[in-house]
PDB file of C-alpha atoms in Angstrom:
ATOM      1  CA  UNK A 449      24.015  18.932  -0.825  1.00  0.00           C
ATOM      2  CA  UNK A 450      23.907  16.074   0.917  1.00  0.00           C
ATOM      3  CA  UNK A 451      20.425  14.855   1.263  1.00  0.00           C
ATOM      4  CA  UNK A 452      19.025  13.263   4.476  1.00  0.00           C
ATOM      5  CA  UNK A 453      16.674  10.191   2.804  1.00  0.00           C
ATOM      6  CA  UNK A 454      13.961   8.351   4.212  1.00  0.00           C
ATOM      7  CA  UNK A 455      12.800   5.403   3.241  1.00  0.00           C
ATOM      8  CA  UNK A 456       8.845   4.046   3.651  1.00  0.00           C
ATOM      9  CA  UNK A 457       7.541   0.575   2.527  1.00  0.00           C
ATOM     10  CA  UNK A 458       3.651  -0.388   2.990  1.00  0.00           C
ATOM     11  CA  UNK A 459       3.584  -4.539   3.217  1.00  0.00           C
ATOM     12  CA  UNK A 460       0.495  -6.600   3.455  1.00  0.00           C
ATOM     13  CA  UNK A 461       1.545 -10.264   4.449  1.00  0.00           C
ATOM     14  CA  UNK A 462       5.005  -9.623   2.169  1.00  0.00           C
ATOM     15  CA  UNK A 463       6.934 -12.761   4.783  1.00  0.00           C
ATOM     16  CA  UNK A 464       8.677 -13.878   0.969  1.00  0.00           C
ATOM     17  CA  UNK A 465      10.135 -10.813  -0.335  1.00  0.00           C
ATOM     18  CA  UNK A 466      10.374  -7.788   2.702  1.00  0.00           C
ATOM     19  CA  UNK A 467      13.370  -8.965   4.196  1.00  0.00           C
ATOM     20  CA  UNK A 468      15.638  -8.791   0.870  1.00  0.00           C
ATOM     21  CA  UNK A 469      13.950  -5.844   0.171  1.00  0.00           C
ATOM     22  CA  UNK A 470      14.866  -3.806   3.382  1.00  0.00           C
ATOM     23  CA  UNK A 471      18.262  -5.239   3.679  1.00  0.00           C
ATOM     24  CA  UNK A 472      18.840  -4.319  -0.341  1.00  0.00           C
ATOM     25  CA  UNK A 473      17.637  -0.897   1.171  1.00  0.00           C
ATOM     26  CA  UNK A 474      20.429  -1.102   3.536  1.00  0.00           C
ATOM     27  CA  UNK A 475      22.908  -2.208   0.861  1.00  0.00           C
ATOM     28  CA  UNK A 476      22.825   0.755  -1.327  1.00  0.00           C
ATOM     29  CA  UNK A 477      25.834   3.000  -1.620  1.00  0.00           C
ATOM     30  CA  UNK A 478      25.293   6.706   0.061  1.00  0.00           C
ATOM     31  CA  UNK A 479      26.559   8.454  -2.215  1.00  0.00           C
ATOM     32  CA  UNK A 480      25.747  12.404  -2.095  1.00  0.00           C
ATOM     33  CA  UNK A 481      23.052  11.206   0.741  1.00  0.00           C
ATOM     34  CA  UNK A 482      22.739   9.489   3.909  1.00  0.00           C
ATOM     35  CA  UNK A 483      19.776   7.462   5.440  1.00  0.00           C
ATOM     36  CA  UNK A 484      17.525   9.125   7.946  1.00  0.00           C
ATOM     37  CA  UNK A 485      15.636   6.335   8.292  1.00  0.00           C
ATOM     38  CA  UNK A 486      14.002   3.240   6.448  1.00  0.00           C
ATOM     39  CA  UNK A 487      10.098   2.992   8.005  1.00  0.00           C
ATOM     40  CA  UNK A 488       8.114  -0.494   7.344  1.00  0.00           C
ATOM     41  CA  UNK A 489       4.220  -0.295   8.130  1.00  0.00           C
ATOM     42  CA  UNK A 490       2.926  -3.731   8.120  1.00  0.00           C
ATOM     43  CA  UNK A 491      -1.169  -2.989   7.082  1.00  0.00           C
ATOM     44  CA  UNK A 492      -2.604  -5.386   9.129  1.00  0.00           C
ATOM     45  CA  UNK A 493       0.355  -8.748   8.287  1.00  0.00           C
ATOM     46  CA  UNK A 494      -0.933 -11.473   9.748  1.00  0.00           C
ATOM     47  CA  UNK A 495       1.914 -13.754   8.231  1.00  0.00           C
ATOM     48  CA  UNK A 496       5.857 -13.643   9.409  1.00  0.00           C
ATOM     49  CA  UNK A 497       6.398  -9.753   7.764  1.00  0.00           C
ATOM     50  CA  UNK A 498       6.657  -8.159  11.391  1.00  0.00           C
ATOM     51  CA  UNK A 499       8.578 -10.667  12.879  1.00  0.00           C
ATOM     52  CA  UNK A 500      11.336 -10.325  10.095  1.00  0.00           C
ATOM     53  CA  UNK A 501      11.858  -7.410  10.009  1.00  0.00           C
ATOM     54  CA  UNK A 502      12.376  -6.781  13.518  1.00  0.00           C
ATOM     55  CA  UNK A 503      15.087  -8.936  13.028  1.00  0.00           C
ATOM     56  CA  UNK A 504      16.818  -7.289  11.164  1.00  0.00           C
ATOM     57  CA  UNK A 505      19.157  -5.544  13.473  1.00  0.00           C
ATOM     58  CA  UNK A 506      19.834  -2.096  12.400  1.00  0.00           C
ATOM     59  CA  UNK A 507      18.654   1.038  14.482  1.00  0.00           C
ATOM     60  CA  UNK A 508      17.713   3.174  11.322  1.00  0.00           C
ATOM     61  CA  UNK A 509      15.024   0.318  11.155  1.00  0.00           C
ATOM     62  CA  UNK A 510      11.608   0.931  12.417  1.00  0.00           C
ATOM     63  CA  UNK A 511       8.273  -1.471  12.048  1.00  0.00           C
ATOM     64  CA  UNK A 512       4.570   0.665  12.487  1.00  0.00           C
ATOM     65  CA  UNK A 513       2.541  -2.413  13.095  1.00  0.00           C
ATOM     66  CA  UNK A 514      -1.033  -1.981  12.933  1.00  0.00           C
ATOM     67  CA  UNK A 515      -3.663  -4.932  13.021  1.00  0.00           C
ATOM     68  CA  UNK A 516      -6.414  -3.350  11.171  1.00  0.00           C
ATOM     69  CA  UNK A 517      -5.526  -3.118   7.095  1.00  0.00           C
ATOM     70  CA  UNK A 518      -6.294   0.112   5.986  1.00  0.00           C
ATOM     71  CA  UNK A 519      -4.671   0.041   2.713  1.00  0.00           C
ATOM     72  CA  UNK A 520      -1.282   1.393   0.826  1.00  0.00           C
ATOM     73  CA  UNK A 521      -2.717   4.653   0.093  1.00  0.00           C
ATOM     74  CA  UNK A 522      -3.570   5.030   4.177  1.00  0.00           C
ATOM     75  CA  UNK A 523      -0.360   4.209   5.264  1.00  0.00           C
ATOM     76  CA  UNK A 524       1.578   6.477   2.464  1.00  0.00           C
ATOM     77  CA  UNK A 525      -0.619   9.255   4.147  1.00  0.00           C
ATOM     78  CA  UNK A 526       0.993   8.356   7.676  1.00  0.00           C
ATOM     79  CA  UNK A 527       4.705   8.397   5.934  1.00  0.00           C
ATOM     80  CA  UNK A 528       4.123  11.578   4.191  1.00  0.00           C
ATOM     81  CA  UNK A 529       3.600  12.501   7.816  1.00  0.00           C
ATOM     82  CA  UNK A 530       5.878  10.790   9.733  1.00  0.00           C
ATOM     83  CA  UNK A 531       9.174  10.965   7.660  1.00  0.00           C
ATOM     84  CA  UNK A 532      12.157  13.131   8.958  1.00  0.00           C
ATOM     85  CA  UNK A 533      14.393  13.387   6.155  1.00  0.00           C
ATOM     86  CA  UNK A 534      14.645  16.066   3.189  1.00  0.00           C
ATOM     87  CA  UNK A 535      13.761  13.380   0.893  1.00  0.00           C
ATOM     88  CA  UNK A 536      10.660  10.336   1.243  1.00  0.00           C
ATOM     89  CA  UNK A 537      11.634   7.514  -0.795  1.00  0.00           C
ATOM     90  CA  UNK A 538       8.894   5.391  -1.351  1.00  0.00           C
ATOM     91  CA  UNK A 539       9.068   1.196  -1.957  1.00  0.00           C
ATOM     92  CA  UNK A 540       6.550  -1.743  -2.545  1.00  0.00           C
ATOM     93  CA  UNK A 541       7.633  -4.545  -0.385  1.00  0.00           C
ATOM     94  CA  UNK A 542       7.497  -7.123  -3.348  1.00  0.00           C
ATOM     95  CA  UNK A 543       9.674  -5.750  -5.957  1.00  0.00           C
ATOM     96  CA  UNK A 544      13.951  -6.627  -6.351  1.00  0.00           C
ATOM     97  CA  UNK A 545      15.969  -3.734  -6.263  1.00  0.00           C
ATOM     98  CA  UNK A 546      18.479  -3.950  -9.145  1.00  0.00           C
ATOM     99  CA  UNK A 547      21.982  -3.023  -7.803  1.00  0.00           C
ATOM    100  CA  UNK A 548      23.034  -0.359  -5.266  1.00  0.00           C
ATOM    101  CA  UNK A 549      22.906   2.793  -6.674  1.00  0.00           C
ATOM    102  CA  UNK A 550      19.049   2.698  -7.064  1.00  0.00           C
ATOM    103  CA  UNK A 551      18.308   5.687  -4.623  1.00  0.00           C
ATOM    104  CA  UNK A 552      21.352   7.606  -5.757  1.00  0.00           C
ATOM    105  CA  UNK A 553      19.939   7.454  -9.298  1.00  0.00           C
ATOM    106  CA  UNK A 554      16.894   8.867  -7.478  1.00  0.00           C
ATOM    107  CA  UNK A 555      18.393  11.553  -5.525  1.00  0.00           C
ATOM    108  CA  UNK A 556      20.817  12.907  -8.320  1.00  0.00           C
ATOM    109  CA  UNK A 557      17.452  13.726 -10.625  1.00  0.00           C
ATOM    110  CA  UNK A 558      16.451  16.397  -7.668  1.00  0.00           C
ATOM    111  CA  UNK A 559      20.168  18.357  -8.308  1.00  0.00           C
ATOM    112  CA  UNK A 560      19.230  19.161 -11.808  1.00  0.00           C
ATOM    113  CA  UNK A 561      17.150  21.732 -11.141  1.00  0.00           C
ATOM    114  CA  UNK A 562      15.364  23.567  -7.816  1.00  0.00           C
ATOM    115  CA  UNK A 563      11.643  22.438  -9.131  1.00  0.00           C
ATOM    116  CA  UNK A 564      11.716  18.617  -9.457  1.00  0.00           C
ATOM    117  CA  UNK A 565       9.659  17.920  -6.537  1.00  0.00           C
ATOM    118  CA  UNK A 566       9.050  14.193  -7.607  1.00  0.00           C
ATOM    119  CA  UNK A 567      11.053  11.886  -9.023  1.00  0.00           C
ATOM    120  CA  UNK A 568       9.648   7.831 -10.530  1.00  0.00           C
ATOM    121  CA  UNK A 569      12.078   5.108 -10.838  1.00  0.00           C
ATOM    122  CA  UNK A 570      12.381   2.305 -13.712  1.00  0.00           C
ATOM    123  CA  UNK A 571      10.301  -0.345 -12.243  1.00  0.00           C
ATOM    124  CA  UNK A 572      10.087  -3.370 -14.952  1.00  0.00           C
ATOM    125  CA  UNK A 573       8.571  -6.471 -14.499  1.00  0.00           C
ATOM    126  CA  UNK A 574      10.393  -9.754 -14.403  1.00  0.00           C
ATOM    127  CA  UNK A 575      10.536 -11.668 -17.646  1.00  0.00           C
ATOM    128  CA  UNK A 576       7.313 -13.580 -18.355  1.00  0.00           C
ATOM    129  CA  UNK A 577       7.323 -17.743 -18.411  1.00  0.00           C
ATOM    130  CA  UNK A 578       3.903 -18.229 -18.904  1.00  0.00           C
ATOM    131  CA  UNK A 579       1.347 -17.834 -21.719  1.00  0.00           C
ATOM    132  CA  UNK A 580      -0.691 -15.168 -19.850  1.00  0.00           C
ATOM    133  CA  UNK A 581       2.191 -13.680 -18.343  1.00  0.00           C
ATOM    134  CA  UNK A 582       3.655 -13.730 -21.768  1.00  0.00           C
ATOM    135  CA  UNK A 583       0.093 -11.357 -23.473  1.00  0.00           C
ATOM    136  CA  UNK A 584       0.359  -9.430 -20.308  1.00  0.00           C
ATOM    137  CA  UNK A 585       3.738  -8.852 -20.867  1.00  0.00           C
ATOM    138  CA  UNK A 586       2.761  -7.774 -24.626  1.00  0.00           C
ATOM    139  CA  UNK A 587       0.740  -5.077 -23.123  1.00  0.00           C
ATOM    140  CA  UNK A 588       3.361  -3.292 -21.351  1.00  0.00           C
ATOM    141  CA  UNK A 589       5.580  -2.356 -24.366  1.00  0.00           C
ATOM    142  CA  UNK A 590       3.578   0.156 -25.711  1.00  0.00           C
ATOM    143  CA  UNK A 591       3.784   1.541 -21.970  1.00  0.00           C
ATOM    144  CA  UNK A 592       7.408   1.029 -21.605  1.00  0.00           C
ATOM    145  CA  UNK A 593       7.976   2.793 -25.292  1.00  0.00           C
ATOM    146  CA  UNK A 594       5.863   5.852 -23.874  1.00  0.00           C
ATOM    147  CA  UNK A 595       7.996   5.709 -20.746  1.00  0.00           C
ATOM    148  CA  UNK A 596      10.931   6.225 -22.341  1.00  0.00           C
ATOM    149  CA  UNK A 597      10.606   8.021 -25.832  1.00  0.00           C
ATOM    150  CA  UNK A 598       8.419  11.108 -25.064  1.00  0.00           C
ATOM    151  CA  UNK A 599       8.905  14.028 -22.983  1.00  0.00           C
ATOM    152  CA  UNK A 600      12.783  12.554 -22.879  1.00  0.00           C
ATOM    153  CA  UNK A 601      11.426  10.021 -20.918  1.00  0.00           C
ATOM    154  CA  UNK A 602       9.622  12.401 -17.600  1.00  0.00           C
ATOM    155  CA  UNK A 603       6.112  11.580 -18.072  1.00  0.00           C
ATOM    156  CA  UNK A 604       3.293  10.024 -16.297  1.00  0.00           C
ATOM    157  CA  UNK A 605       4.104   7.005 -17.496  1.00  0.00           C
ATOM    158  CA  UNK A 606       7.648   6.377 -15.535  1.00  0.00           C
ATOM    159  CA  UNK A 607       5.543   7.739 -12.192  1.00  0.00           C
ATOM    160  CA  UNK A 608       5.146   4.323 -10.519  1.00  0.00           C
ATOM    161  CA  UNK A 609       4.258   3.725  -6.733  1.00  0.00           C
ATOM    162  CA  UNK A 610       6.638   0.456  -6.600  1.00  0.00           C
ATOM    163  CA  UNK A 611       9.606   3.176  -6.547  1.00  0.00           C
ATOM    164  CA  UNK A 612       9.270   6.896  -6.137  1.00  0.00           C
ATOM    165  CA  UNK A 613      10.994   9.879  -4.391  1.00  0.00           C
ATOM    166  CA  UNK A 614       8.828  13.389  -3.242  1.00  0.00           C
ATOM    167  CA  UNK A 615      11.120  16.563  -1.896  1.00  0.00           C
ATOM    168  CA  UNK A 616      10.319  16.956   1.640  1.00  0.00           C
ATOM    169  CA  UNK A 617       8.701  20.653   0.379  1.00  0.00           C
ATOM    170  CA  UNK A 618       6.134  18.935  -2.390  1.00  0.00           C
ATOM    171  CA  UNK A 619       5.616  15.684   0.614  1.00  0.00           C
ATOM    172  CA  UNK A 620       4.421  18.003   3.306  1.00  0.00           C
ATOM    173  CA  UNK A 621       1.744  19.679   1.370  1.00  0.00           C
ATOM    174  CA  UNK A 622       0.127  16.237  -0.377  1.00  0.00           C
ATOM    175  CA  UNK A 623      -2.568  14.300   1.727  1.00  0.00           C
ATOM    176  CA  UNK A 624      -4.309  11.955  -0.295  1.00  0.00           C
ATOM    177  CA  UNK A 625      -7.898  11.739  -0.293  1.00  0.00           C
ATOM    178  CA  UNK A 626      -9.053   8.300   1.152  1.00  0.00           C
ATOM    179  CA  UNK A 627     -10.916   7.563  -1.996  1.00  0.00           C
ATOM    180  CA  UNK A 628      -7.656   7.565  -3.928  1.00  0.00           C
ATOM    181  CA  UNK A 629      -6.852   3.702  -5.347  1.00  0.00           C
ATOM    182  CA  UNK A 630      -3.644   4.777  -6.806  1.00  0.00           C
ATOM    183  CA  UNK A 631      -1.063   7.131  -5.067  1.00  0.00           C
ATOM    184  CA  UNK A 632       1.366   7.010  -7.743  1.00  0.00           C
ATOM    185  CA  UNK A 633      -0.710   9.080 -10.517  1.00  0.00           C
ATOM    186  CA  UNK A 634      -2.183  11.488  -7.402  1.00  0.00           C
ATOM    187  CA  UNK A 635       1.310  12.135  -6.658  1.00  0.00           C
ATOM    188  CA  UNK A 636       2.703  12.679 -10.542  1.00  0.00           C
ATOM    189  CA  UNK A 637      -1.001  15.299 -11.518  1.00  0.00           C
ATOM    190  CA  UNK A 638      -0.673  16.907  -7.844  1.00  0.00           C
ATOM    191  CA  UNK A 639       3.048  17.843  -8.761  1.00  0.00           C
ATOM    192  CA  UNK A 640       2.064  19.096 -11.717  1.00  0.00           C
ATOM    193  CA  UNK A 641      -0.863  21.309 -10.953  1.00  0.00           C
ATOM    194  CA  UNK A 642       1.463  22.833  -8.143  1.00  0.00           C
ATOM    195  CA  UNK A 643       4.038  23.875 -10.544  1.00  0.00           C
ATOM    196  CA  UNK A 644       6.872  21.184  -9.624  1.00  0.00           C
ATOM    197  CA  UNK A 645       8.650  19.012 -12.538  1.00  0.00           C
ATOM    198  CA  UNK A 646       8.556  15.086 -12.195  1.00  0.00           C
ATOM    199  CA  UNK A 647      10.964  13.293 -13.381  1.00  0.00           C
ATOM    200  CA  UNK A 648      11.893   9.876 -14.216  1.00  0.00           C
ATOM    201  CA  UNK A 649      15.333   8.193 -12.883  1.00  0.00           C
ATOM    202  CA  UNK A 650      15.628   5.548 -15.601  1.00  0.00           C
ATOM    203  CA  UNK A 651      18.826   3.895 -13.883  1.00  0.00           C
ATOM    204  CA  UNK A 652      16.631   3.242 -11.187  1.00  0.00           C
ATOM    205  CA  UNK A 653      15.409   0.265 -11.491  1.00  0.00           C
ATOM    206  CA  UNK A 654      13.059  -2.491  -9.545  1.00  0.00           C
ATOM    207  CA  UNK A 655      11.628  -5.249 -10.667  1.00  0.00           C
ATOM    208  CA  UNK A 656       7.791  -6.906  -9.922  1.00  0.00           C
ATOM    209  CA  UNK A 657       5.694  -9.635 -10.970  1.00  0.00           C
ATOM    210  CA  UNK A 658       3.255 -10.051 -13.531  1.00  0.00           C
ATOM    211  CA  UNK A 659      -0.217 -11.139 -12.732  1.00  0.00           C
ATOM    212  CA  UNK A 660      -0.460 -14.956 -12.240  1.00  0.00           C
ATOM    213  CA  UNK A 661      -4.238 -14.605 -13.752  1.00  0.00           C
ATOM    214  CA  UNK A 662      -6.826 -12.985 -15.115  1.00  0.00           C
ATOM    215  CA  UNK A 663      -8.817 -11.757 -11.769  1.00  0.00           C
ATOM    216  CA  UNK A 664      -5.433 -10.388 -10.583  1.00  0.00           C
ATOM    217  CA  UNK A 665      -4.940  -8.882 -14.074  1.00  0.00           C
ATOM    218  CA  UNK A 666      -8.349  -6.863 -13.809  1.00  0.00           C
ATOM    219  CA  UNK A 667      -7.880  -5.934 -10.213  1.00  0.00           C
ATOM    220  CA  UNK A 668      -4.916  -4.021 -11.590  1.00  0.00           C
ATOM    221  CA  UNK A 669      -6.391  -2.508 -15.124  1.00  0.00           C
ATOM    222  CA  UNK A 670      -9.186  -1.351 -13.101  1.00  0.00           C
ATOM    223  CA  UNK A 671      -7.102   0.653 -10.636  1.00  0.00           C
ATOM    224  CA  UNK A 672      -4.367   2.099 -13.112  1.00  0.00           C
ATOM    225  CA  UNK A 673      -4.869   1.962 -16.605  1.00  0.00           C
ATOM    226  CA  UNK A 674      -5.644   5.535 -17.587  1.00  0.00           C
ATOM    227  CA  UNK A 675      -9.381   5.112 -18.250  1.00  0.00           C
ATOM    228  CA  UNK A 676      -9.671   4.296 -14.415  1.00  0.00           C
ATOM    229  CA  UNK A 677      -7.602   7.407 -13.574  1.00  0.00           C
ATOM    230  CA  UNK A 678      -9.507   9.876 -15.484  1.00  0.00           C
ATOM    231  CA  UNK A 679     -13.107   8.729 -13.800  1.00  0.00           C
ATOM    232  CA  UNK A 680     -11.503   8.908 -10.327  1.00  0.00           C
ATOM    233  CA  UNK A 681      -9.085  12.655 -11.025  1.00  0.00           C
ATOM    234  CA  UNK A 682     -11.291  14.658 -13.855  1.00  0.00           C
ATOM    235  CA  UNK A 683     -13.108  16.050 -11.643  1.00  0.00           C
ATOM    236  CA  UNK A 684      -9.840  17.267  -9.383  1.00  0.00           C
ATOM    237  CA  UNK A 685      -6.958  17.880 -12.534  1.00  0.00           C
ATOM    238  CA  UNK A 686      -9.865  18.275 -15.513  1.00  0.00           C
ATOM    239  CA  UNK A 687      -8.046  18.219 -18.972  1.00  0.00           C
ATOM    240  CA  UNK A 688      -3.967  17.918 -17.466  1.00  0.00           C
ATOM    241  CA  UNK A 689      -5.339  14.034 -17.360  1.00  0.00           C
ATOM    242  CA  UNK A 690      -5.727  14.089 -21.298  1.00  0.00           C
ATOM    243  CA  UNK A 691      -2.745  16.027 -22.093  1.00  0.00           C
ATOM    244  CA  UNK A 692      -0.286  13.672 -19.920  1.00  0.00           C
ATOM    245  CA  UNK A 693      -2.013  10.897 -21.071  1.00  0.00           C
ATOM    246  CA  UNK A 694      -1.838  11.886 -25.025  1.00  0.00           C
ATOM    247  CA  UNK A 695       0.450   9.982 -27.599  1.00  0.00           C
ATOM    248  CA  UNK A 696       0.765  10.858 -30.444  1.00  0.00           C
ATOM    249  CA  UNK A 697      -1.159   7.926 -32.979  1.00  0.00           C
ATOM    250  CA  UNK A 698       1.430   7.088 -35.174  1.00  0.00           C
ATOM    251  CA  UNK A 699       3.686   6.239 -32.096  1.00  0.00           C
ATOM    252  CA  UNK A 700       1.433   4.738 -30.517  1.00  0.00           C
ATOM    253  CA  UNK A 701       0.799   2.366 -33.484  1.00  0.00           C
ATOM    254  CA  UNK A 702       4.097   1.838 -34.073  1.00  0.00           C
ATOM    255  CA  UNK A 703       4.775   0.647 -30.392  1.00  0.00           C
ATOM    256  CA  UNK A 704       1.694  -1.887 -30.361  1.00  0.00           C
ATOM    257  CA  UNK A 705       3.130  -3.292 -33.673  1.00  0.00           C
ATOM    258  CA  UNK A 706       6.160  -3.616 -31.671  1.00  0.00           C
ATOM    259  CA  UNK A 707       4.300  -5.442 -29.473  1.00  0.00           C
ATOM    260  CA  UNK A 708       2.316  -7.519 -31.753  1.00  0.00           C
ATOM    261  CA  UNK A 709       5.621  -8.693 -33.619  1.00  0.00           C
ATOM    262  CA  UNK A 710       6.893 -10.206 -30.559  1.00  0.00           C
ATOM    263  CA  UNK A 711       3.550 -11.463 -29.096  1.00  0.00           C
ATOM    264  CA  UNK A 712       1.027 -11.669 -31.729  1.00  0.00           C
ATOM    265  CA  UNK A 713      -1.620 -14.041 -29.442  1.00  0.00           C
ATOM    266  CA  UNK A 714      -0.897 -12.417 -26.489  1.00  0.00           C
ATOM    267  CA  UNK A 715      -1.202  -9.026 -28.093  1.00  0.00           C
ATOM    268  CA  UNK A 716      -4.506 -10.106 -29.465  1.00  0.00           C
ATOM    269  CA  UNK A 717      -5.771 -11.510 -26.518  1.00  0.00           C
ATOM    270  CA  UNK A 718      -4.844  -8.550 -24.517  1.00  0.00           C
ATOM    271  CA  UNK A 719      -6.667  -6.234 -26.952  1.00  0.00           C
ATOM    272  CA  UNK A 720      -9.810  -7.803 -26.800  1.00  0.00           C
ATOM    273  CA  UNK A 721      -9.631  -8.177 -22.903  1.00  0.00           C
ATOM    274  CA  UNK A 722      -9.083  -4.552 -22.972  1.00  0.00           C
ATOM    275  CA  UNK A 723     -11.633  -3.852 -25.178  1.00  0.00           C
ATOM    276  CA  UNK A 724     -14.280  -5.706 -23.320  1.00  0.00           C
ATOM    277  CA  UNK A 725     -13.528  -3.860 -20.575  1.00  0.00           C
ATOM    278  CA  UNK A 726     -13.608  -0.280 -21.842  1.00  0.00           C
ATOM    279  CA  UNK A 727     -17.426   0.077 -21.034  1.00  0.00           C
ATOM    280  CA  UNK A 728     -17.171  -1.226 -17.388  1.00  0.00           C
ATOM    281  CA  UNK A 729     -14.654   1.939 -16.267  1.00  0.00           C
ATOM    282  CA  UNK A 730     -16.999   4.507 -15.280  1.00  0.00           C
ATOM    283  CA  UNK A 731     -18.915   1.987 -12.791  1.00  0.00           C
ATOM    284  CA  UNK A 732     -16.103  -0.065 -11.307  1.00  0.00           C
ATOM    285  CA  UNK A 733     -13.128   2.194 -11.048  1.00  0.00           C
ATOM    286  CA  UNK A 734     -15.540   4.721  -9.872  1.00  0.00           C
ATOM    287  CA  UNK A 735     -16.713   2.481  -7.067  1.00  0.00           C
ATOM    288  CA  UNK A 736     -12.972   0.690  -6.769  1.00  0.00           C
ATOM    289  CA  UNK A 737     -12.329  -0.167  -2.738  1.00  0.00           C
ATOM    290  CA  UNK A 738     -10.259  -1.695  -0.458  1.00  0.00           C
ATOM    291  CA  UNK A 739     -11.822  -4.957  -0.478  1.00  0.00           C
ATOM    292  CA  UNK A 740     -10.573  -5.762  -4.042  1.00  0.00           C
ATOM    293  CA  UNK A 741      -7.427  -5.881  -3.008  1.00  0.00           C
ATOM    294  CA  UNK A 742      -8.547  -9.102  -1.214  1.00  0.00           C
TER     295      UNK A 742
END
């Protein structure tokens, strides 16, 4: 089969980093697929993003430019919608894509087997320089470890919005509720109460930033570490939330040792940050909204 992609970005004032992004888009090898079409919807820009990419002088190109900022999660909605192809590949607008065969990597997970209706790529973050970039960067190996050592890797844990691929079948049926903050895990619990298999591409990978600070660093925690997910989904996927979420303790020891050998400050400082913020889940991801992201 060879699979008709589509390609839709969300940017919010991304002037530094959308143009190498679409035109790394542009770059990858078709191999077993062709490109429908690569969609940008600028959500609310009010920097250089639009002017950029129109541009960029290719006709499977197209810019939705809106003035009023309605969010990622709004403007995934209008892709799921929109897109043409038999596959909706979906990009953040500040990440590097690592090579060209990214969104082959992608597309070859869907030929193993009729049910994968969504598939996560390898997103990593860029290697930290700072000392806070450095204890944030401690808390993402026990993440990364889960990623790739249970379930053979295809759990909720490589299901990240900054690179992920729905079957034009699972797309169609999924509107997100506007009080979702995170489309990535609504996508990867959705798939799996409908029956589909997820996924995870691991030689897809895209890079992103690490928080520059602390603010930024709680913005995030509060919208996706799993204690924010389960007070915004319980009520919607009940105990699948647990289950996907579970690791077994010894690994997960092991994997923060991991962590604390390489980082023990950061590790430490991470851990009580964390822990600090353990009580404050059930009021602010609860009430979590757009203007955060400000």
């Amino acid at each position: 089969t060879n699979y008709k992609v589509s390609i839709a970005i969300s940017a919010l004032n991304e002037e530094q980093t959308i143009k190498e992004v679409v035109k790394d888009v542009l770059a990858q090898k078709q191999l077993g697929w062709n490109l429908k079409e690569l969609i940008v919807y600028c959500d609310g820009c009010t920097d250089k993003t639009t002017d950029l990419v129109r541009n960029i002088k290719n006709k499977k190109v197209r810019i939705y430019e809106s003035k009023d900022r309605r969010g990622k999660v709004y403007r995934i909605n209008q892709a799921l919608s929109d897109f043409r192809g038999d596959i909706l590949v979906i990009f953040d607008a500040d990440i590097k894509i690592k090579g060209r065969g990214v969104i082959t990597n992608l597309i070859n997970e869907f030929r193993k087997n009729d049910k994968v209706a969504l598939v996560g790529g390898n997103s990593r973050v860029f290697l930290p320089k700072t000392f806070f970039e450095r204890a944030i960067y401690s808390s993402y190996i026990p993440y990364f470890e889960a990623r790739e050592k249970l379930k053979s890797g295809h759990n909720v844990f490589g299901c990240t919005g900054a690179c992920i691929a729905l079957t034009r079948n699972f797309a169609k049926k999924v509107i997100i509720p506007s009080w979702v903050i995170n489309e990535d895990t609504y996508f990867y619990f959705t798939c799996a109460s409908y029956g589909y298999q997820f996924r995870h591409a691991k030689g897809a990978v895209v890079r992103y930033a690490l928080a520059k600070n602390l603010k930024v660093f709680l913005k995030q925690i509060f919208r996706t570490h799993p204690e924010a997910v389960k007070v915004k989904y319980k009520k919607i996927f009940g105990d699948l939330i647990d289950e996907e979420y579970q690791r077994p303790p010894i690994f997960y020891l092991e994997s923060i040792w991991k962590a604390f050998r390489e980082y023990p400050i950061g590790t430490l400082y991470m851990a009580l940050i964390k822990l600090i913020s353990l009580p404050f889940y059930s009021y602010i991801s609860g009430r979590y909204s757009l203007n955060w992201y400000g």
